[in-house]
Amino acid sequence: MTVKLNGETRECRDGMTIADLVAELGLGAKRIAVEVNRDIIPREDYAQHRLHVGDEIEVVHFVGGG
Amino acid sequence: MKDPFVLAGKEYQSRLIVGTGKYKDFAENKRAVEASGAEIVTVAVRRVNITDSGKENLLDYIDPKKYTILPNTAGCYTADDAVRTCRLARAAGVGNLVKLEVIGDERTLFPDVPATIEAAKILVKEGFIVLPYILDDPVTCKKLEDIGCAAVMPLAAPIGSGLGIRNPYNLRIILEHSRVPVIVDAGVGTASDAAVALEMGCDAVLMNTAIAGAKDPILMAEAMKLGVEAGRKAFLAGRMPKKLYATASSPLDGMIE
């Protein structure tokens, strides 16, 4: 199925959870935040929250800034 | 001398808050933060680069267990975007503290005052500890304080300009009326600018480019640390009054004839 991740189209398998996606991106241990269709998903829900076709996902972290 | 900087009930030894933008690499950034003695460090919230997402990131170098992380809303031009960014920052697990900036103009990076106030109201209601970047305007600072912001952060000069404190008189009025800490945010260029801010009675100063943009950022970080300390001590000591004419320092008695 196709989702949009950080503005880019991405193919991912059906039934994939946020935890799966985060692991696939190598971000499991990092301080990140995830939004799906503008809703923030709490970290404790990553393993339960399944992605759906057309979901718009934002994965953010901290970068240098003033 | 015990003279902690108290922000939202937490005590800090350092009155210098530093940013993490514009450094050559994470290692230089880390060394500059260490040299500055800062305990509060600002960061920005951005999309993870999906193509190399597993790589090391800023917080691998700036340890959130050691430093208070202050996420900013840099680049946000609406209250909505700023609030969204703060919620994301909190969800990433570095606490409730946020540096709220809602930009109103691309060239000056001056804040959009009504949008900043609007966002501050929402964020305070949601339990954030809000530190707003704002104009050196006493009326707006008062409004932000009344909303429940934990400090006010008037600019000294435009972000990244290094011009120093352009309106010390406004800043004095803000200091007179403020019941929350006043943190000069943006516009400091060199150590004497930081010293002047503290000497005037500002509680702290926040800077990024003044350190990161110096030829030797590590040395400038140390200079800023000393400038802030000198300014604070001079403020506490209470400066002598300015006089137009000389007064001799050496006694007139006992002169040889």
PDB file of C-alpha atoms in Angstrom:
ATOM      1  CA  MET A   1       0.000   0.000   0.000  1.00  0.00           C
ATOM      2  CA  THR A   2       1.032   3.541  -0.612  1.00  0.00           C
ATOM      3  CA  VAL A   3       1.434   6.162   2.101  1.00  0.00           C
ATOM      4  CA  LYS A   4       3.007   9.561   2.197  1.00  0.00           C
ATOM      5  CA  LEU A   5       6.008   9.805   4.510  1.00  0.00           C
ATOM      6  CA  ASN A   6       7.523  13.232   5.131  1.00  0.00           C
ATOM      7  CA  GLY A   7       5.996  14.449   1.885  1.00  0.00           C
ATOM      8  CA  GLU A   8       7.239  11.544  -0.206  1.00  0.00           C
ATOM      9  CA  THR A   9       5.309   8.585  -1.566  1.00  0.00           C
ATOM     10  CA  ARG A  10       6.359   5.312   0.023  1.00  0.00           C
ATOM     11  CA  GLU A  11       5.323   1.734  -0.442  1.00  0.00           C
ATOM     12  CA  CYS A  12       4.793  -0.269   2.695  1.00  0.00           C
ATOM     13  CA  ARG A  13       3.255  -3.619   3.418  1.00  0.00           C
ATOM     14  CA  ASP A  14      -0.360  -4.001   4.501  1.00  0.00           C
ATOM     15  CA  GLY A  15      -0.951  -3.968   8.223  1.00  0.00           C
ATOM     16  CA  MET A  16       2.349  -2.281   8.977  1.00  0.00           C
ATOM     17  CA  THR A  17       2.455  -0.541  12.360  1.00  0.00           C
ATOM     18  CA  ILE A  18       4.252   2.649  13.262  1.00  0.00           C
ATOM     19  CA  ALA A  19       6.655   0.569  15.347  1.00  0.00           C
ATOM     20  CA  ASP A  20       7.501  -1.414  12.175  1.00  0.00           C
ATOM     21  CA  LEU A  21       8.027   1.755  10.197  1.00  0.00           C
ATOM     22  CA  VAL A  22      10.192   3.345  12.878  1.00  0.00           C
ATOM     23  CA  ALA A  23      12.301   0.195  13.085  1.00  0.00           C
ATOM     24  CA  GLU A  24      12.632   0.074   9.299  1.00  0.00           C
ATOM     25  CA  LEU A  25      13.928   3.642   9.365  1.00  0.00           C
ATOM     26  CA  GLY A  26      16.447   2.757  12.065  1.00  0.00           C
ATOM     27  CA  LEU A  27      14.880   5.233  14.477  1.00  0.00           C
ATOM     28  CA  GLY A  28      13.796   2.876  17.240  1.00  0.00           C
ATOM     29  CA  ALA A  29      16.088   4.326  19.879  1.00  0.00           C
ATOM     30  CA  LYS A  30      15.953   7.945  18.742  1.00  0.00           C
ATOM     31  CA  ARG A  31      13.943  10.824  20.097  1.00  0.00           C
ATOM     32  CA  ILE A  32      11.356  11.326  17.410  1.00  0.00           C
ATOM     33  CA  ALA A  33       7.722  12.223  17.117  1.00  0.00           C
ATOM     34  CA  VAL A  34       5.218  10.774  14.679  1.00  0.00           C
ATOM     35  CA  GLU A  35       2.100  12.372  13.269  1.00  0.00           C
ATOM     36  CA  VAL A  36      -0.446  10.482  11.192  1.00  0.00           C
ATOM     37  CA  ASN A  37      -2.927  12.664   9.329  1.00  0.00           C
ATOM     38  CA  ARG A  38      -2.106  15.519  11.686  1.00  0.00           C
ATOM     39  CA  ASP A  39      -2.660  13.489  14.862  1.00  0.00           C
ATOM     40  CA  ILE A  40       0.317  12.894  17.083  1.00  0.00           C
ATOM     41  CA  ILE A  41       0.722   9.228  17.937  1.00  0.00           C
ATOM     42  CA  PRO A  42       2.069   8.655  21.448  1.00  0.00           C
ATOM     43  CA  ARG A  43       5.118   6.423  21.586  1.00  0.00           C
ATOM     44  CA  GLU A  44       3.282   3.801  23.633  1.00  0.00           C
ATOM     45  CA  ASP A  45       0.823   3.365  20.761  1.00  0.00           C
ATOM     46  CA  TYR A  46       3.417   2.752  18.020  1.00  0.00           C
ATOM     47  CA  ALA A  47       3.088  -1.025  18.248  1.00  0.00           C
ATOM     48  CA  GLN A  48      -0.721  -0.978  17.948  1.00  0.00           C
ATOM     49  CA  HIS A  49      -1.223   1.801  15.441  1.00  0.00           C
ATOM     50  CA  ARG A  50      -1.560   0.346  11.947  1.00  0.00           C
ATOM     51  CA  LEU A  51      -1.017   2.409   8.862  1.00  0.00           C
ATOM     52  CA  HIS A  52      -3.663   2.747   6.166  1.00  0.00           C
ATOM     53  CA  VAL A  53      -3.586   3.490   2.464  1.00  0.00           C
ATOM     54  CA  GLY A  54      -3.098   7.169   1.830  1.00  0.00           C
ATOM     55  CA  ASP A  55      -1.991   8.026   5.385  1.00  0.00           C
ATOM     56  CA  GLU A  56       0.071  11.147   5.590  1.00  0.00           C
ATOM     57  CA  ILE A  57       2.853  10.504   8.042  1.00  0.00           C
ATOM     58  CA  GLU A  58       5.322  12.956   9.473  1.00  0.00           C
ATOM     59  CA  VAL A  59       8.373  11.739  11.358  1.00  0.00           C
ATOM     60  CA  VAL A  60      10.349  14.521  12.990  1.00  0.00           C
ATOM     61  CA  HIS A  61      13.395  14.820  15.201  1.00  0.00           C
ATOM     62  CA  PHE A  62      15.617  17.551  16.590  1.00  0.00           C
ATOM     63  CA  VAL A  63      18.200  19.337  14.516  1.00  0.00           C
ATOM     64  CA  GLY A  64      20.473  22.278  15.168  1.00  0.00           C
ATOM     65  CA  GLY A  65      18.644  25.547  15.677  1.00  0.00           C
ATOM     66  CA  GLY A  66      18.720  28.744  17.663  1.00  0.00           C
TER      67      GLY A  66
ATOM     68  CA  MET B   1      28.519  33.118  45.278  1.00  0.00           C
ATOM     69  CA  LYS B   2      25.188  31.393  44.918  1.00  0.00           C
ATOM     70  CA  ASP B   3      23.087  33.240  42.395  1.00  0.00           C
ATOM     71  CA  PRO B   4      20.960  30.765  40.492  1.00  0.00           C
ATOM     72  CA  PHE B   5      18.931  31.620  37.436  1.00  0.00           C
ATOM     73  CA  VAL B   6      15.443  30.340  38.221  1.00  0.00           C
ATOM     74  CA  LEU B   7      13.281  29.439  35.261  1.00  0.00           C
ATOM     75  CA  ALA B   8       9.873  27.849  35.790  1.00  0.00           C
ATOM     76  CA  GLY B   9      10.906  26.702  39.245  1.00  0.00           C
ATOM     77  CA  LYS B  10      14.158  25.101  38.145  1.00  0.00           C
ATOM     78  CA  GLU B  11      17.556  26.462  39.155  1.00  0.00           C
ATOM     79  CA  TYR B  12      20.391  26.893  36.690  1.00  0.00           C
ATOM     80  CA  GLN B  13      23.941  28.039  37.385  1.00  0.00           C
ATOM     81  CA  SER B  14      24.453  29.441  33.894  1.00  0.00           C
ATOM     82  CA  ARG B  15      22.650  32.475  32.516  1.00  0.00           C
ATOM     83  CA  LEU B  16      23.668  31.701  28.981  1.00  0.00           C
ATOM     84  CA  ILE B  17      21.345  29.735  26.708  1.00  0.00           C
ATOM     85  CA  VAL B  18      22.880  28.589  23.446  1.00  0.00           C
ATOM     86  CA  GLY B  19      21.593  27.411  20.096  1.00  0.00           C
ATOM     87  CA  THR B  20      22.826  24.518  18.020  1.00  0.00           C
ATOM     88  CA  GLY B  21      22.431  25.877  14.487  1.00  0.00           C
ATOM     89  CA  LYS B  22      25.086  26.670  11.882  1.00  0.00           C
ATOM     90  CA  TYR B  23      27.926  24.593  13.294  1.00  0.00           C
ATOM     91  CA  LYS B  24      30.400  22.816  11.019  1.00  0.00           C
ATOM     92  CA  ASP B  25      29.504  19.464  12.566  1.00  0.00           C
ATOM     93  CA  PHE B  26      28.045  17.876  15.697  1.00  0.00           C
ATOM     94  CA  ALA B  27      31.475  17.562  17.324  1.00  0.00           C
ATOM     95  CA  GLU B  28      32.195  21.293  17.042  1.00  0.00           C
ATOM     96  CA  ASN B  29      28.701  22.023  18.278  1.00  0.00           C
ATOM     97  CA  LYS B  30      29.220  19.858  21.329  1.00  0.00           C
ATOM     98  CA  ARG B  31      32.563  21.469  22.179  1.00  0.00           C
ATOM     99  CA  ALA B  32      31.084  24.949  21.833  1.00  0.00           C
ATOM    100  CA  VAL B  33      28.172  24.084  24.127  1.00  0.00           C
ATOM    101  CA  GLU B  34      30.610  22.688  26.684  1.00  0.00           C
ATOM    102  CA  ALA B  35      32.840  25.767  26.483  1.00  0.00           C
ATOM    103  CA  SER B  36      29.824  28.065  26.937  1.00  0.00           C
ATOM    104  CA  GLY B  37      28.856  26.432  30.220  1.00  0.00           C
ATOM    105  CA  ALA B  38      25.214  26.599  29.098  1.00  0.00           C
ATOM    106  CA  GLU B  39      22.730  24.238  30.709  1.00  0.00           C
ATOM    107  CA  ILE B  40      19.817  25.052  28.401  1.00  0.00           C
ATOM    108  CA  VAL B  41      20.244  24.355  24.705  1.00  0.00           C
ATOM    109  CA  THR B  42      17.862  25.259  21.890  1.00  0.00           C
ATOM    110  CA  VAL B  43      17.071  22.894  19.026  1.00  0.00           C
ATOM    111  CA  ALA B  44      14.766  22.945  16.022  1.00  0.00           C
ATOM    112  CA  VAL B  45      12.132  20.381  15.029  1.00  0.00           C
ATOM    113  CA  ARG B  46      12.407  19.092  11.468  1.00  0.00           C
ATOM    114  CA  ARG B  47      11.490  16.130   9.310  1.00  0.00           C
ATOM    115  CA  VAL B  48      13.796  13.144   9.561  1.00  0.00           C
ATOM    116  CA  ASN B  49      15.659  12.698   6.303  1.00  0.00           C
ATOM    117  CA  ILE B  50      14.153   9.399   5.182  1.00  0.00           C
ATOM    118  CA  THR B  51      17.016   8.439   2.884  1.00  0.00           C
ATOM    119  CA  ASP B  52      19.601   8.348   5.694  1.00  0.00           C
ATOM    120  CA  SER B  53      17.369   8.219   8.721  1.00  0.00           C
ATOM    121  CA  GLY B  54      19.473   5.857  10.834  1.00  0.00           C
ATOM    122  CA  LYS B  55      22.461   8.212  10.960  1.00  0.00           C
ATOM    123  CA  GLU B  56      23.598   9.948  14.135  1.00  0.00           C
ATOM    124  CA  ASN B  57      21.689  13.010  15.139  1.00  0.00           C
ATOM    125  CA  LEU B  58      22.109  16.079  17.285  1.00  0.00           C
ATOM    126  CA  LEU B  59      20.926  14.498  20.523  1.00  0.00           C
ATOM    127  CA  ASP B  60      23.605  11.826  20.200  1.00  0.00           C
ATOM    128  CA  TYR B  61      25.983  14.712  20.945  1.00  0.00           C
ATOM    129  CA  ILE B  62      23.898  17.001  23.147  1.00  0.00           C
ATOM    130  CA  ASP B  63      22.712  14.647  25.868  1.00  0.00           C
ATOM    131  CA  PRO B  64      19.188  15.488  27.080  1.00  0.00           C
ATOM    132  CA  LYS B  65      20.069  13.941  30.436  1.00  0.00           C
ATOM    133  CA  LYS B  66      22.777  16.534  30.866  1.00  0.00           C
ATOM    134  CA  TYR B  67      21.152  19.554  29.224  1.00  0.00           C
ATOM    135  CA  THR B  68      17.681  21.048  29.332  1.00  0.00           C
ATOM    136  CA  ILE B  69      16.513  20.869  25.728  1.00  0.00           C
ATOM    137  CA  LEU B  70      14.586  23.890  24.528  1.00  0.00           C
ATOM    138  CA  PRO B  71      12.866  23.115  21.218  1.00  0.00           C
ATOM    139  CA  ASN B  72      12.033  26.157  19.113  1.00  0.00           C
ATOM    140  CA  THR B  73       9.363  26.861  16.535  1.00  0.00           C
ATOM    141  CA  ALA B  74      11.753  28.562  14.123  1.00  0.00           C
ATOM    142  CA  GLY B  75      10.417  28.843  10.615  1.00  0.00           C
ATOM    143  CA  CYS B  76       6.768  28.936  11.722  1.00  0.00           C
ATOM    144  CA  TYR B  77       4.734  31.790  10.277  1.00  0.00           C
ATOM    145  CA  THR B  78       1.381  30.950  11.850  1.00  0.00           C
ATOM    146  CA  ALA B  79       0.169  30.221  15.366  1.00  0.00           C
ATOM    147  CA  ASP B  80      -1.137  26.850  14.113  1.00  0.00           C
ATOM    148  CA  ASP B  81       2.249  25.754  12.813  1.00  0.00           C
ATOM    149  CA  ALA B  82       3.985  26.876  15.984  1.00  0.00           C
ATOM    150  CA  VAL B  83       1.528  25.008  18.211  1.00  0.00           C
ATOM    151  CA  ARG B  84       1.829  21.888  16.047  1.00  0.00           C
ATOM    152  CA  THR B  85       5.629  22.055  16.271  1.00  0.00           C
ATOM    153  CA  CYS B  86       5.524  22.380  20.068  1.00  0.00           C
ATOM    154  CA  ARG B  87       3.203  19.392  20.372  1.00  0.00           C
ATOM    155  CA  LEU B  88       5.572  17.330  18.223  1.00  0.00           C
ATOM    156  CA  ALA B  89       8.552  18.436  20.302  1.00  0.00           C
ATOM    157  CA  ARG B  90       6.806  17.363  23.489  1.00  0.00           C
ATOM    158  CA  ALA B  91       5.842  14.033  21.953  1.00  0.00           C
ATOM    159  CA  ALA B  92       9.511  13.434  21.172  1.00  0.00           C
ATOM    160  CA  GLY B  93      10.091  13.310  24.899  1.00  0.00           C
ATOM    161  CA  VAL B  94      12.265  16.235  25.932  1.00  0.00           C
ATOM    162  CA  GLY B  95       9.797  17.894  28.261  1.00  0.00           C
ATOM    163  CA  ASN B  96       7.434  20.847  28.260  1.00  0.00           C
ATOM    164  CA  LEU B  97       9.753  23.745  27.678  1.00  0.00           C
ATOM    165  CA  VAL B  98       9.384  25.514  24.323  1.00  0.00           C
ATOM    166  CA  LYS B  99      10.832  28.567  22.679  1.00  0.00           C
ATOM    167  CA  LEU B 100       7.888  30.049  20.868  1.00  0.00           C
ATOM    168  CA  GLU B 101       8.666  32.068  17.784  1.00  0.00           C
ATOM    169  CA  VAL B 102       6.109  32.981  15.178  1.00  0.00           C
ATOM    170  CA  ILE B 103       7.846  34.864  12.421  1.00  0.00           C
ATOM    171  CA  GLY B 104       6.089  37.732  10.698  1.00  0.00           C
ATOM    172  CA  ASP B 105       8.592  38.804   8.092  1.00  0.00           C
ATOM    173  CA  GLU B 106      11.179  36.877   6.139  1.00  0.00           C
ATOM    174  CA  ARG B 107      13.798  39.587   5.847  1.00  0.00           C
ATOM    175  CA  THR B 108      13.903  40.841   9.416  1.00  0.00           C
ATOM    176  CA  LEU B 109      12.637  37.659  11.072  1.00  0.00           C
ATOM    177  CA  PHE B 110      10.710  39.952  13.389  1.00  0.00           C
ATOM    178  CA  PRO B 111       7.916  38.156  15.238  1.00  0.00           C
ATOM    179  CA  ASP B 112       4.251  38.298  14.321  1.00  0.00           C
ATOM    180  CA  VAL B 113       2.993  39.707  17.610  1.00  0.00           C
ATOM    181  CA  PRO B 114      -0.734  38.784  17.440  1.00  0.00           C
ATOM    182  CA  ALA B 115       0.119  35.272  16.239  1.00  0.00           C
ATOM    183  CA  THR B 116       2.692  34.857  19.003  1.00  0.00           C
ATOM    184  CA  ILE B 117       0.121  35.877  21.599  1.00  0.00           C
ATOM    185  CA  GLU B 118      -2.471  33.533  20.103  1.00  0.00           C
ATOM    186  CA  ALA B 119      -0.063  30.593  20.134  1.00  0.00           C
ATOM    187  CA  ALA B 120       1.138  31.403  23.660  1.00  0.00           C
ATOM    188  CA  LYS B 121      -2.435  31.277  24.977  1.00  0.00           C
ATOM    189  CA  ILE B 122      -3.013  27.807  23.497  1.00  0.00           C
ATOM    190  CA  LEU B 123       0.344  26.448  24.620  1.00  0.00           C
ATOM    191  CA  VAL B 124       0.037  27.715  28.201  1.00  0.00           C
ATOM    192  CA  LYS B 125      -3.412  26.104  28.382  1.00  0.00           C
ATOM    193  CA  GLU B 126      -1.904  22.822  27.193  1.00  0.00           C
ATOM    194  CA  GLY B 127       0.662  22.875  29.969  1.00  0.00           C
ATOM    195  CA  PHE B 128       3.713  24.006  28.059  1.00  0.00           C
ATOM    196  CA  ILE B 129       6.353  26.192  29.692  1.00  0.00           C
ATOM    197  CA  VAL B 130       6.404  28.931  27.097  1.00  0.00           C
ATOM    198  CA  LEU B 131       9.376  31.191  26.428  1.00  0.00           C
ATOM    199  CA  PRO B 132       8.320  33.586  23.680  1.00  0.00           C
ATOM    200  CA  TYR B 133      10.723  35.343  21.324  1.00  0.00           C
ATOM    201  CA  ILE B 134       9.248  38.791  20.973  1.00  0.00           C
ATOM    202  CA  LEU B 135       9.900  42.423  20.073  1.00  0.00           C
ATOM    203  CA  ASP B 136      11.500  44.688  22.656  1.00  0.00           C
ATOM    204  CA  ASP B 137       8.059  46.086  23.335  1.00  0.00           C
ATOM    205  CA  PRO B 138       7.036  46.488  26.992  1.00  0.00           C
ATOM    206  CA  VAL B 139       3.306  46.247  26.227  1.00  0.00           C
ATOM    207  CA  THR B 140       3.603  42.941  24.396  1.00  0.00           C
ATOM    208  CA  CYS B 141       5.962  41.552  27.008  1.00  0.00           C
ATOM    209  CA  LYS B 142       3.415  42.392  29.702  1.00  0.00           C
ATOM    210  CA  LYS B 143       0.645  40.673  27.739  1.00  0.00           C
ATOM    211  CA  LEU B 144       2.737  37.530  27.346  1.00  0.00           C
ATOM    212  CA  GLU B 145       3.533  37.538  31.047  1.00  0.00           C
ATOM    213  CA  ASP B 146      -0.178  37.897  31.890  1.00  0.00           C
ATOM    214  CA  ILE B 147      -1.026  34.961  29.618  1.00  0.00           C
ATOM    215  CA  GLY B 148       1.279  32.827  31.752  1.00  0.00           C
ATOM    216  CA  CYS B 149       4.544  32.655  29.841  1.00  0.00           C
ATOM    217  CA  ALA B 150       7.408  31.543  32.077  1.00  0.00           C
ATOM    218  CA  ALA B 151       9.700  34.280  30.770  1.00  0.00           C
ATOM    219  CA  VAL B 152       9.778  36.914  28.064  1.00  0.00           C
ATOM    220  CA  MET B 153      12.499  36.934  25.459  1.00  0.00           C
ATOM    221  CA  PRO B 154      12.754  40.323  23.796  1.00  0.00           C
ATOM    222  CA  LEU B 155      15.158  40.571  20.883  1.00  0.00           C
ATOM    223  CA  ALA B 156      18.242  42.772  21.153  1.00  0.00           C
ATOM    224  CA  ALA B 157      18.420  43.101  17.360  1.00  0.00           C
ATOM    225  CA  PRO B 158      17.313  40.947  14.397  1.00  0.00           C
ATOM    226  CA  ILE B 159      18.138  37.241  14.603  1.00  0.00           C
ATOM    227  CA  GLY B 160      21.645  36.562  13.362  1.00  0.00           C
ATOM    228  CA  SER B 161      22.464  40.262  12.908  1.00  0.00           C
ATOM    229  CA  GLY B 162      25.025  40.593  15.680  1.00  0.00           C
ATOM    230  CA  LEU B 163      24.112  44.247  16.135  1.00  0.00           C
ATOM    231  CA  GLY B 164      23.888  44.140  19.920  1.00  0.00           C
ATOM    232  CA  ILE B 165      21.237  45.811  22.043  1.00  0.00           C
ATOM    233  CA  ARG B 166      19.657  48.392  19.769  1.00  0.00           C
ATOM    234  CA  ASN B 167      17.076  49.712  22.193  1.00  0.00           C
ATOM    235  CA  PRO B 168      18.405  49.602  25.743  1.00  0.00           C
ATOM    236  CA  TYR B 169      15.721  52.043  26.908  1.00  0.00           C
ATOM    237  CA  ASN B 170      12.851  49.758  25.946  1.00  0.00           C
ATOM    238  CA  LEU B 171      14.676  46.894  27.549  1.00  0.00           C
ATOM    239  CA  ARG B 172      14.987  48.906  30.761  1.00  0.00           C
ATOM    240  CA  ILE B 173      11.238  49.495  30.797  1.00  0.00           C
ATOM    241  CA  ILE B 174      10.602  45.782  30.210  1.00  0.00           C
ATOM    242  CA  LEU B 175      12.953  44.946  33.078  1.00  0.00           C
ATOM    243  CA  GLU B 176      11.227  47.397  35.388  1.00  0.00           C
ATOM    244  CA  HIS B 177       7.790  45.938  34.821  1.00  0.00           C
ATOM    245  CA  SER B 178       8.463  42.256  34.341  1.00  0.00           C
ATOM    246  CA  ARG B 179       7.736  39.758  37.098  1.00  0.00           C
ATOM    247  CA  VAL B 180       9.031  36.839  35.033  1.00  0.00           C
ATOM    248  CA  PRO B 181      12.633  36.390  33.872  1.00  0.00           C
ATOM    249  CA  VAL B 182      13.710  38.574  30.958  1.00  0.00           C
ATOM    250  CA  ILE B 183      15.951  36.739  28.537  1.00  0.00           C
ATOM    251  CA  VAL B 184      17.532  38.703  25.718  1.00  0.00           C
ATOM    252  CA  ASP B 185      17.072  36.549  22.653  1.00  0.00           C
ATOM    253  CA  ALA B 186      18.704  37.301  19.329  1.00  0.00           C
ATOM    254  CA  GLY B 187      20.998  40.013  18.062  1.00  0.00           C
ATOM    255  CA  VAL B 188      23.936  39.635  20.425  1.00  0.00           C
ATOM    256  CA  GLY B 189      27.197  39.846  18.453  1.00  0.00           C
ATOM    257  CA  THR B 190      30.042  39.562  20.892  1.00  0.00           C
ATOM    258  CA  ALA B 191      30.874  39.121  24.562  1.00  0.00           C
ATOM    259  CA  SER B 192      30.442  42.801  25.468  1.00  0.00           C
ATOM    260  CA  ASP B 193      26.860  42.716  24.125  1.00  0.00           C
ATOM    261  CA  ALA B 194      26.101  39.793  26.412  1.00  0.00           C
ATOM    262  CA  ALA B 195      27.761  41.580  29.321  1.00  0.00           C
ATOM    263  CA  VAL B 196      25.676  44.711  28.705  1.00  0.00           C
ATOM    264  CA  ALA B 197      22.450  42.685  28.736  1.00  0.00           C
ATOM    265  CA  LEU B 198      23.258  41.113  32.083  1.00  0.00           C
ATOM    266  CA  GLU B 199      24.628  44.357  33.487  1.00  0.00           C
ATOM    267  CA  MET B 200      21.306  46.003  32.759  1.00  0.00           C
ATOM    268  CA  GLY B 201      19.588  43.353  34.831  1.00  0.00           C
ATOM    269  CA  CYS B 202      18.436  40.865  32.227  1.00  0.00           C
ATOM    270  CA  ASP B 203      18.189  37.414  33.766  1.00  0.00           C
ATOM    271  CA  ALA B 204      19.810  35.533  30.917  1.00  0.00           C
ATOM    272  CA  VAL B 205      20.774  35.763  27.288  1.00  0.00           C
ATOM    273  CA  LEU B 206      20.096  33.377  24.422  1.00  0.00           C
ATOM    274  CA  MET B 207      22.354  33.256  21.385  1.00  0.00           C
ATOM    275  CA  ASN B 208      23.392  31.078  18.499  1.00  0.00           C
ATOM    276  CA  THR B 209      25.048  32.863  15.570  1.00  0.00           C
ATOM    277  CA  ALA B 210      27.300  34.989  17.791  1.00  0.00           C
ATOM    278  CA  ILE B 211      29.054  31.777  18.792  1.00  0.00           C
ATOM    279  CA  ALA B 212      28.564  29.552  15.751  1.00  0.00           C
ATOM    280  CA  GLY B 213      29.437  32.398  13.359  1.00  0.00           C
ATOM    281  CA  ALA B 214      32.687  33.387  15.112  1.00  0.00           C
ATOM    282  CA  LYS B 215      35.982  32.441  13.473  1.00  0.00           C
ATOM    283  CA  ASP B 216      36.719  30.280  16.503  1.00  0.00           C
ATOM    284  CA  PRO B 217      33.355  29.213  17.927  1.00  0.00           C
ATOM    285  CA  ILE B 218      34.849  27.368  20.889  1.00  0.00           C
ATOM    286  CA  LEU B 219      36.837  30.387  22.036  1.00  0.00           C
ATOM    287  CA  MET B 220      33.840  32.667  21.504  1.00  0.00           C
ATOM    288  CA  ALA B 221      31.663  30.306  23.531  1.00  0.00           C
ATOM    289  CA  GLU B 222      34.085  30.732  26.414  1.00  0.00           C
ATOM    290  CA  ALA B 223      34.165  34.503  25.877  1.00  0.00           C
ATOM    291  CA  MET B 224      30.365  34.582  26.051  1.00  0.00           C
ATOM    292  CA  LYS B 225      30.384  32.584  29.244  1.00  0.00           C
ATOM    293  CA  LEU B 226      32.763  35.107  30.805  1.00  0.00           C
ATOM    294  CA  GLY B 227      30.861  38.071  29.378  1.00  0.00           C
ATOM    295  CA  VAL B 228      27.620  36.834  30.893  1.00  0.00           C
ATOM    296  CA  GLU B 229      29.296  36.194  34.242  1.00  0.00           C
ATOM    297  CA  ALA B 230      30.982  39.603  34.250  1.00  0.00           C
ATOM    298  CA  GLY B 231      27.742  41.360  33.347  1.00  0.00           C
ATOM    299  CA  ARG B 232      25.784  39.573  36.039  1.00  0.00           C
ATOM    300  CA  LYS B 233      28.362  40.330  38.716  1.00  0.00           C
ATOM    301  CA  ALA B 234      28.513  43.987  37.680  1.00  0.00           C
ATOM    302  CA  PHE B 235      24.713  44.155  37.924  1.00  0.00           C
ATOM    303  CA  LEU B 236      24.725  42.654  41.403  1.00  0.00           C
ATOM    304  CA  ALA B 237      27.624  44.863  42.485  1.00  0.00           C
ATOM    305  CA  GLY B 238      25.783  48.016  41.422  1.00  0.00           C
ATOM    306  CA  ARG B 239      27.792  50.321  39.218  1.00  0.00           C
ATOM    307  CA  MET B 240      29.090  53.718  40.329  1.00  0.00           C
ATOM    308  CA  PRO B 241      27.152  56.746  39.161  1.00  0.00           C
ATOM    309  CA  LYS B 242      28.315  58.424  35.960  1.00  0.00           C
ATOM    310  CA  LYS B 243      29.750  61.909  36.448  1.00  0.00           C
ATOM    311  CA  LEU B 244      30.682  64.576  33.981  1.00  0.00           C
ATOM    312  CA  TYR B 245      33.877  65.735  35.719  1.00  0.00           C
ATOM    313  CA  ALA B 246      36.849  63.905  37.170  1.00  0.00           C
ATOM    314  CA  THR B 247      37.240  62.881  40.791  1.00  0.00           C
ATOM    315  CA  ALA B 248      40.766  62.001  41.785  1.00  0.00           C
ATOM    316  CA  SER B 249      41.419  58.460  42.917  1.00  0.00           C
ATOM    317  CA  SER B 250      44.638  59.305  44.776  1.00  0.00           C
ATOM    318  CA  PRO B 251      44.632  61.394  47.960  1.00  0.00           C
ATOM    319  CA  LEU B 252      45.600  65.065  47.733  1.00  0.00           C
ATOM    320  CA  ASP B 253      47.052  64.996  51.264  1.00  0.00           C
ATOM    321  CA  GLY B 254      50.753  64.248  51.631  1.00  0.00           C
ATOM    322  CA  MET B 255      51.830  65.560  48.246  1.00  0.00           C
ATOM    323  CA  ILE B 256      55.562  66.374  48.128  1.00  0.00           C
ATOM    324  CA  GLU B 257      56.371  70.049  47.990  1.00  0.00           C
TER     325      GLU B 257
END
